[in-house]
Amino acid sequence: MKMKQIAYAISLLGIAGFVPALAAADQPEKVEKIEITGSSIKRITKEGALPVQVLKKEDIAKTGATSTVDLLQKLPTIQGSTGESASVGGGSFGFSGVSLHNIGETRTLVLLNGHRLALFGGQTLTGFAAGMDLNSIPISAIERVEVLTDGASALYGADAIAGVVNFITKRNTTDGDVTVGYSEPEQGGAKEKRITFTKGFGSMERDGFNVMISAAHDERTQLNSTQRDFAKTGKIFFGANGKNYRMQQFSASPIPANATDDLGQLINPYLKVNGSCPEKTFRVTEPYNDGSGLVDDYCGFDFVGELEIYPIRKRDSVMATANVALGENHELYVDALWSKTNQVSRIAPVPGSISIPAGSALHDKYLKPIGITGDSLAFYRMFDLGKRESNDTAKFIDLAIGVKGNYAGWDYNTVYTRSESDVEGKISGYPGARAVAKLRSSGLLDPFVGPGKQSAEAMKAINAANYNGYWDGGSSKLDTLSARGSSELFEMPSGMAMLGLGLSYQKEDFQSKPSLFAQGKLADPVAGTPCGAGVPCDQRFGDGSATVAYAADRTAYAGYAELILPAMDTLELSTALRYDNYSDFGGATTAKASFRWTPTRSFLLRGSVGNGFHAPTVPQVKAARQSYGVTSDKYICSAELAQVAAAQNARCQPGNRQYDQIAGGNALLQPEESRQATIGFRFEPTPAISFGADLWHVGISDVFGQLTEQEVFANPLRYPNSWGKTTDIGTGVDYLAFVADNQNLGKQYSTGLDIDISGRKKFGSVDFNSQFNTTYMIREVAQTQKNGPYYSSIGAIGELGAVTFRWQGRWTNSIKHGNWLHTLGVNFKAGYKDQATQAEVLNAAGNVVDYETLRLNVPSFFTYDWQTQWNFMKNAQVTVGVLNVLDRDPPLSISTGGANRGQQFGYDDRYYDSRGRTLYANFGYKF
């Protein structure tokens, strides 16, 4: 029988005949009662039927992590998450998410004290960033983190296909705590300072109430690419396979500008006259891919050297909880969180194209003398305008008001939550395309001179055209009302049968908020002058980014039930059934069945089987088709690509360039459906040693996604519906564009093994603790199109554009002696094959003699973290530590494409930290 049929059958047999009374048991509360052991050593008697990893407050401190983002990146079960570095040219609004087992951020449910949170207000129409922004949750307020690595819980939500991360905050405490800290990489950049304050008032037992408030502030400076040798330039030399190679990552829009000649080839007038390329560029010679024998010979701009590879960041947060006794058996509680994250990322000055008509002063001065007689296009970088800056602010508010207690033998919990994420993105360093065209036609702007060579009048005009203000953003709101409860049903020979029931209702709103400039509705973006009635509209120089504003909402309700049956003294069976109904997708029934068998006190066997249902986000369905950035890779116009461009009445991009993208919602998008199962054990031969492993499997059908650009550009005639065109407002040229609409691509299967080993030993007055956690990926395959072939990301970046590490883990060892605690952490990732990338082959003299497609072997990667805590007073503690003790640089990577990636080059910023050896110190005082 299929997993779904098995789960349904067991669930219906267990639940049928029982009459609901209140609402279902809340699994996070169960975890709180069962999983918390007060020790890093797990105990069989505390383990449940589902695999839950718990990080307590002291475990969090040992990692040296200073934020929730950094903390989760250290967990072996976390792969495929978006980090802060993705904002470097990536347009992420500073989003940082979490993905369990590389199954996806949109399929990993994040909870705060057991309730759902609003998705990120800056999520895009393709589903990127459609998760919870971890920057919103202050690490200082966390008491523990519970990670459920079994997905699609009928209790948590059928959409939690990958699993659940539940942050439990401090509450019911009268303690006070102040902590200040500072971090600084040894090589400079990314300096961080922080302060937190926590204080509780009142005792539930004595006063009948408790109020706790926690506030935190942290800020970090930028890290420039030039501060790291492995990231400072787009030109790198390396050896492999007994040969010498060169790889150049560049933009075809330099300063002074490149231009097109009468054959459409890309040339550089400065290079033609001087025989070499100017500063901050390097020479690029590339043959056409159409068999014509033509060769582009121009100057590529080294934009990598202009990047800030770690952005400036400031975060503020306030978390408050209040609990008030309502008689002996009931309690009113309120949880409130406010947070604000501001992130500033800067990249190279803006590039774009400028028309140079034949007979114009610029044409006669620079192009005619080198043989260009017709109209030309100049591909120019407005270096004198300064770097492009994205100043993003994300505000988050979460409020939960509830009543819990016991009534008529039922433990109940009813709660209303309001959660909201608001994102505002400001920009500077961007002029309007028509404004730049006017500067050229006026004779003020000269794109063929170097940095700082414009006239004083031209500089004044250039600065006056710089748009500095709000660009784009969005808001996401979630209102939820839920009731749940549990009670003993009847006595069985081996114990009491338990029933849990629940109902929930939620309303989700999303609104995109592009500025009038982003929508292409202004004639003068700086002055704010509207267009229309014969007044032409302007768009941002360098990209046709006319964003379409939209708003949409949905409602959903759910009912669920859980039954626990102690079938034998050593065997516990659990069943759960859930029904969800979405206003835009209808209803779906999901189920889960699990068991927990303990034949001896030292051995546990557990397993589960179930299915899930994941509706697409509101933007994925309802967003209008619009411009959506550019491709991650650059492409040369092949004969087939030229044929496709002609069919669109458009041109290929000249030279080796990125192409514009178009994307939009898809009203025909179908929900994803999943099947999953787990089987695992725990063995504790002695109270000091614990070993466990959980084998898990997830299969997903109708996976959301887009056809990869690499596949479409490699076979352009095979995908006629993946092409469109965009118009360069400044020049009026129509260019071929890649259409990346949302689709149901096919199926995806993931199987892996989570392993943990822990032990402790006392040597006189010295306590030694050791814990080893790792995830081994057995299988991960996915289709990039429906009914297409399957591809795997394990140990290689290929058609799926990312890598899934075969092995990933952390080994933590601690020694406690008196007032001292020393911790050594070892972090490791397996090696993999880099994405296939074309590189230049060099001879002994350093000259290019050939081109070759390489797949570099990226080696396994180990880093070591050290920390020492000294409790020099009863209420005071000093912690000092070093992250990446050996100062390991990220391994070499020459690939440039892939999802959720910034503009960094020379290493893969998605998987490795560019900060290097980092020293930190914290001082804490309790009162």
Coordinates of N, CA, C and O in Angstrom, one line a residue, residues 819-895:
N819 N 35.6 27.2 38.0 CA 34.9 28.3 37.3 C 35.2 28.5 35.9 O 34.8 29.5 35.3
W820 N 35.9 27.5 35.3 CA 36.4 27.6 33.9 C 35.7 26.6 33.0 O 35.5 25.5 33.5
L821 N 35.3 27.0 31.8 CA 34.7 26.1 30.9 C 35.4 26.4 29.5 O 35.3 27.5 29.0
H822 N 36.0 25.3 28.9 CA 36.7 25.5 27.7 C 36.0 24.6 26.6 O 35.7 23.4 26.9
T823 N 35.7 25.1 25.5 CA 35.0 24.4 24.4 C 35.8 24.5 23.1 O 36.2 25.6 22.7
L824 N 35.9 23.3 22.4 CA 36.5 23.2 21.1 C 35.4 22.7 20.2 O 34.9 21.6 20.4
G825 N 35.1 23.4 19.1 CA 34.1 23.0 18.1 C 34.8 22.7 16.8 O 35.6 23.6 16.4
V826 N 34.5 21.6 16.2 CA 35.0 21.3 14.9 C 33.9 21.3 13.9 O 32.9 20.5 14.0
N827 N 33.9 22.1 12.8 CA 32.9 22.2 11.8 C 33.5 21.6 10.5 O 34.6 21.9 10.1
F828 N 32.7 20.8 9.8 CA 33.2 20.1 8.6 C 32.1 20.0 7.6 O 31.0 19.8 7.8
K829 N 32.6 20.1 6.3 CA 31.8 19.9 5.1 C 32.5 19.0 4.2 O 33.8 19.2 4.0
A830 N 31.9 18.1 3.5 CA 32.5 17.2 2.5 C 32.9 18.1 1.3 O 32.3 19.1 1.0
G831 N 33.8 17.5 0.5 CA 34.1 18.2 -0.8 C 33.1 17.9 -1.8 O 32.1 17.1 -1.7
Y832 N 33.2 18.6 -3.0 CA 32.2 18.4 -4.1 C 32.9 18.9 -5.4 O 34.0 19.5 -5.4
K833 N 32.2 18.6 -6.4 CA 32.6 19.1 -7.8 C 31.9 20.4 -8.1 O 30.7 20.5 -8.0
D834 N 32.7 21.4 -8.5 CA 32.2 22.7 -8.8 C 31.4 22.6 -10.1 O 31.5 21.7 -10.8
Q835 N 30.6 23.7 -10.4 CA 29.9 23.8 -11.6 C 30.8 23.8 -12.8 O 31.9 24.5 -12.7
A836 N 30.4 23.2 -13.9 CA 31.3 23.2 -15.1 C 31.3 24.7 -15.6 O 30.3 25.3 -15.8
T837 N 32.6 25.1 -15.8 CA 32.8 26.5 -16.2 C 33.9 26.6 -17.2 O 34.9 25.9 -17.0
Q838 N 33.8 27.5 -18.1 CA 34.9 27.6 -19.1 C 36.0 28.5 -18.6 O 35.7 29.6 -18.1
A839 N 37.2 28.1 -18.8 CA 38.4 28.8 -18.3 C 39.4 28.9 -19.5 O 39.3 28.1 -20.4
E840 N 40.3 29.9 -19.4 CA 41.3 30.1 -20.4 C 42.5 29.3 -20.1 O 43.0 29.3 -18.9
V841 N 43.1 28.5 -21.0 CA 44.3 27.7 -20.8 C 45.5 28.6 -21.2 O 45.5 29.2 -22.2
L842 N 46.5 28.6 -20.3 CA 47.7 29.4 -20.5 C 48.9 28.6 -20.8 O 49.0 27.5 -20.3
N843 N 49.8 29.1 -21.6 CA 51.0 28.4 -21.9 C 52.1 28.9 -20.8 O 51.7 29.7 -19.9
A844 N 53.3 28.4 -21.0 CA 54.3 28.7 -20.0 C 54.6 30.2 -19.9 O 55.0 30.8 -18.9
A845 N 54.3 31.0 -21.0 CA 54.6 32.4 -21.0 C 53.4 33.2 -20.5 O 53.4 34.4 -20.4
G846 N 52.3 32.5 -20.1 CA 51.1 33.2 -19.6 C 50.2 33.6 -20.6 O 49.3 34.4 -20.3
N847 N 50.3 33.2 -21.9 CA 49.4 33.6 -23.0 C 48.3 32.6 -23.1 O 48.4 31.4 -22.9
V848 N 47.1 33.1 -23.5 CA 45.9 32.2 -23.7 C 46.1 31.4 -25.0 O 46.3 32.0 -26.1
V849 N 46.1 30.1 -24.9 CA 46.2 29.2 -26.1 C 45.0 28.4 -26.4 O 44.9 27.8 -27.5
D850 N 44.0 28.4 -25.4 CA 42.9 27.5 -25.7 C 41.8 27.9 -24.6 O 42.1 28.6 -23.6
Y851 N 40.6 27.3 -24.8 CA 39.5 27.4 -23.8 C 39.1 26.0 -23.4 O 39.1 25.1 -24.3
E852 N 38.8 25.8 -22.2 CA 38.5 24.5 -21.7 C 37.4 24.6 -20.6 O 37.5 25.5 -19.8
T853 N 36.5 23.7 -20.7 CA 35.5 23.6 -19.6 C 35.9 22.7 -18.5 O 36.3 21.5 -18.7
L854 N 36.0 23.3 -17.3 CA 36.5 22.6 -16.1 C 35.4 22.3 -15.1 O 34.4 23.1 -15.0
R855 N 35.6 21.3 -14.3 CA 34.8 21.1 -13.1 C 35.8 20.8 -12.0 O 36.3 19.7 -11.8
L856 N 36.1 21.9 -11.2 CA 37.1 21.8 -10.2 C 36.6 20.9 -9.1 O 35.4 20.9 -8.7
N857 N 37.6 20.2 -8.4 CA 37.3 19.5 -7.2 C 37.4 20.4 -6.0 O 38.6 20.8 -5.7
V858 N 36.4 20.8 -5.4 CA 36.4 21.6 -4.2 C 36.7 20.7 -3.0 O 35.9 19.8 -2.7
P859 N 37.8 20.9 -2.3 CA 38.1 19.9 -1.2 C 37.2 20.0 0.0 O 36.5 21.0 0.2
S860 N 37.2 19.0 0.8 CA 36.5 19.0 2.1 C 37.0 20.2 2.9 O 38.2 20.6 2.8
F861 N 36.2 20.7 3.9 CA 36.5 21.9 4.5 C 36.3 21.8 6.0 O 35.2 21.4 6.5
F862 N 37.3 22.1 6.8 CA 37.3 22.0 8.3 C 37.6 23.3 8.9 O 38.6 24.0 8.4
T863 N 36.9 23.7 9.9 CA 37.2 24.9 10.7 C 37.1 24.5 12.2 O 36.3 23.6 12.5
Y864 N 37.8 25.3 13.0 CA 37.9 25.0 14.4 C 37.5 26.3 15.2 O 38.0 27.3 14.9
D865 N 36.7 26.1 16.2 CA 36.3 27.2 17.0 C 36.7 27.0 18.5 O 36.5 25.8 19.0
W866 N 37.2 28.0 19.1 CA 37.6 27.8 20.5 C 36.9 28.9 21.4 O 36.8 30.0 21.0
Q867 N 36.5 28.4 22.6 CA 35.9 29.4 23.5 C 36.3 29.0 25.0 O 36.4 27.9 25.3
T868 N 36.5 30.1 25.8 CA 36.8 29.9 27.2 C 35.8 30.8 28.0 O 35.7 32.0 27.7
Q869 N 35.1 30.2 28.9 CA 34.2 31.0 29.8 C 34.8 31.0 31.2 O 35.3 29.9 31.7
W870 N 34.8 32.2 31.8 CA 35.3 32.3 33.2 C 34.3 33.0 34.1 O 34.0 34.1 33.9
N871 N 33.8 32.2 35.0 CA 32.8 32.8 36.0 C 33.6 33.3 37.2 O 33.8 32.7 38.2
F872 N 34.2 34.5 37.0 CA 35.1 35.1 38.0 C 34.4 35.6 39.3 O 35.0 35.8 40.3
M873 N 33.1 35.8 39.2 CA 32.3 36.1 40.3 C 31.0 35.3 40.3 O 30.7 34.7 39.2
K874 N 30.3 35.3 41.3 CA 29.0 34.5 41.4 C 28.1 34.9 40.3 O 27.4 34.1 39.6
N875 N 28.0 36.2 40.0 CA 27.0 36.7 39.0 C 27.7 37.3 37.8 O 27.0 38.0 37.0
A876 N 29.0 37.1 37.6 CA 29.6 37.7 36.4 C 30.4 36.7 35.7 O 31.0 35.8 36.2
Q877 N 30.4 36.9 34.4 CA 31.1 35.9 33.5 C 31.8 36.6 32.3 O 31.2 37.6 31.8
V878 N 33.0 36.2 32.0 CA 33.7 36.7 30.8 C 33.8 35.5 29.8 O 34.3 34.4 30.3
T879 N 33.5 35.7 28.6 CA 33.7 34.7 27.6 C 34.6 35.3 26.5 O 34.3 36.4 25.9
V880 N 35.6 34.6 26.1 CA 36.5 34.9 25.0 C 36.6 33.7 24.0 O 36.5 32.6 24.5
G881 N 36.7 34.0 22.8 CA 36.8 32.9 21.8 C 37.3 33.3 20.5 O 37.5 34.5 20.2
V882 N 37.6 32.3 19.7 CA 38.1 32.5 18.3 C 37.3 31.6 17.4 O 37.3 30.4 17.6
L883 N 36.7 32.2 16.4 CA 36.1 31.4 15.3 C 37.1 31.2 14.2 O 37.8 32.1 13.9
N884 N 37.1 30.0 13.6 CA 38.0 29.7 12.5 C 39.5 29.9 13.0 O 40.2 30.8 12.5
V885 N 39.8 29.1 14.0 CA 41.1 29.3 14.7 C 42.3 29.3 13.7 O 43.2 30.1 13.8
L886 N 42.3 28.4 12.8 CA 43.4 28.3 11.8 C 43.3 29.2 10.6 O 44.1 29.2 9.7
D887 N 42.3 30.1 10.6 CA 42.1 31.1 9.6 C 42.1 30.5 8.2 O 42.7 30.9 7.3
R888 N 41.2 29.5 8.1 CA 41.1 28.8 6.8 C 40.3 29.7 5.8 O 39.2 30.2 6.1
D889 N 40.9 29.9 4.6 CA 40.2 30.6 3.6 C 39.2 29.7 2.9 O 39.4 28.5 2.8
P890 N 38.1 30.2 2.4 CA 37.2 29.4 1.6 C 37.9 28.7 0.4 O 38.8 29.4 -0.2
P891 N 37.5 27.5 0.1 CA 38.2 26.9 -1.1 C 37.8 27.6 -2.4 O 36.8 28.2 -2.5
L892 N 38.7 27.4 -3.4 CA 38.5 28.1 -4.7 C 37.3 27.5 -5.4 O 37.1 26.3 -5.5
S893 N 36.5 28.4 -6.0 CA 35.4 28.1 -6.8 C 35.4 29.1 -8.0 O 35.5 30.3 -7.8
I894 N 35.3 28.6 -9.2 CA 35.3 29.5 -10.4 C 33.9 29.6 -11.0 O 33.7 30.3 -12.0
S895 N 32.9 29.0 -10.4 CA 31.5 29.1 -11.0 C 30.9 30.4 -10.6 O 31.3 31.0 -9.6

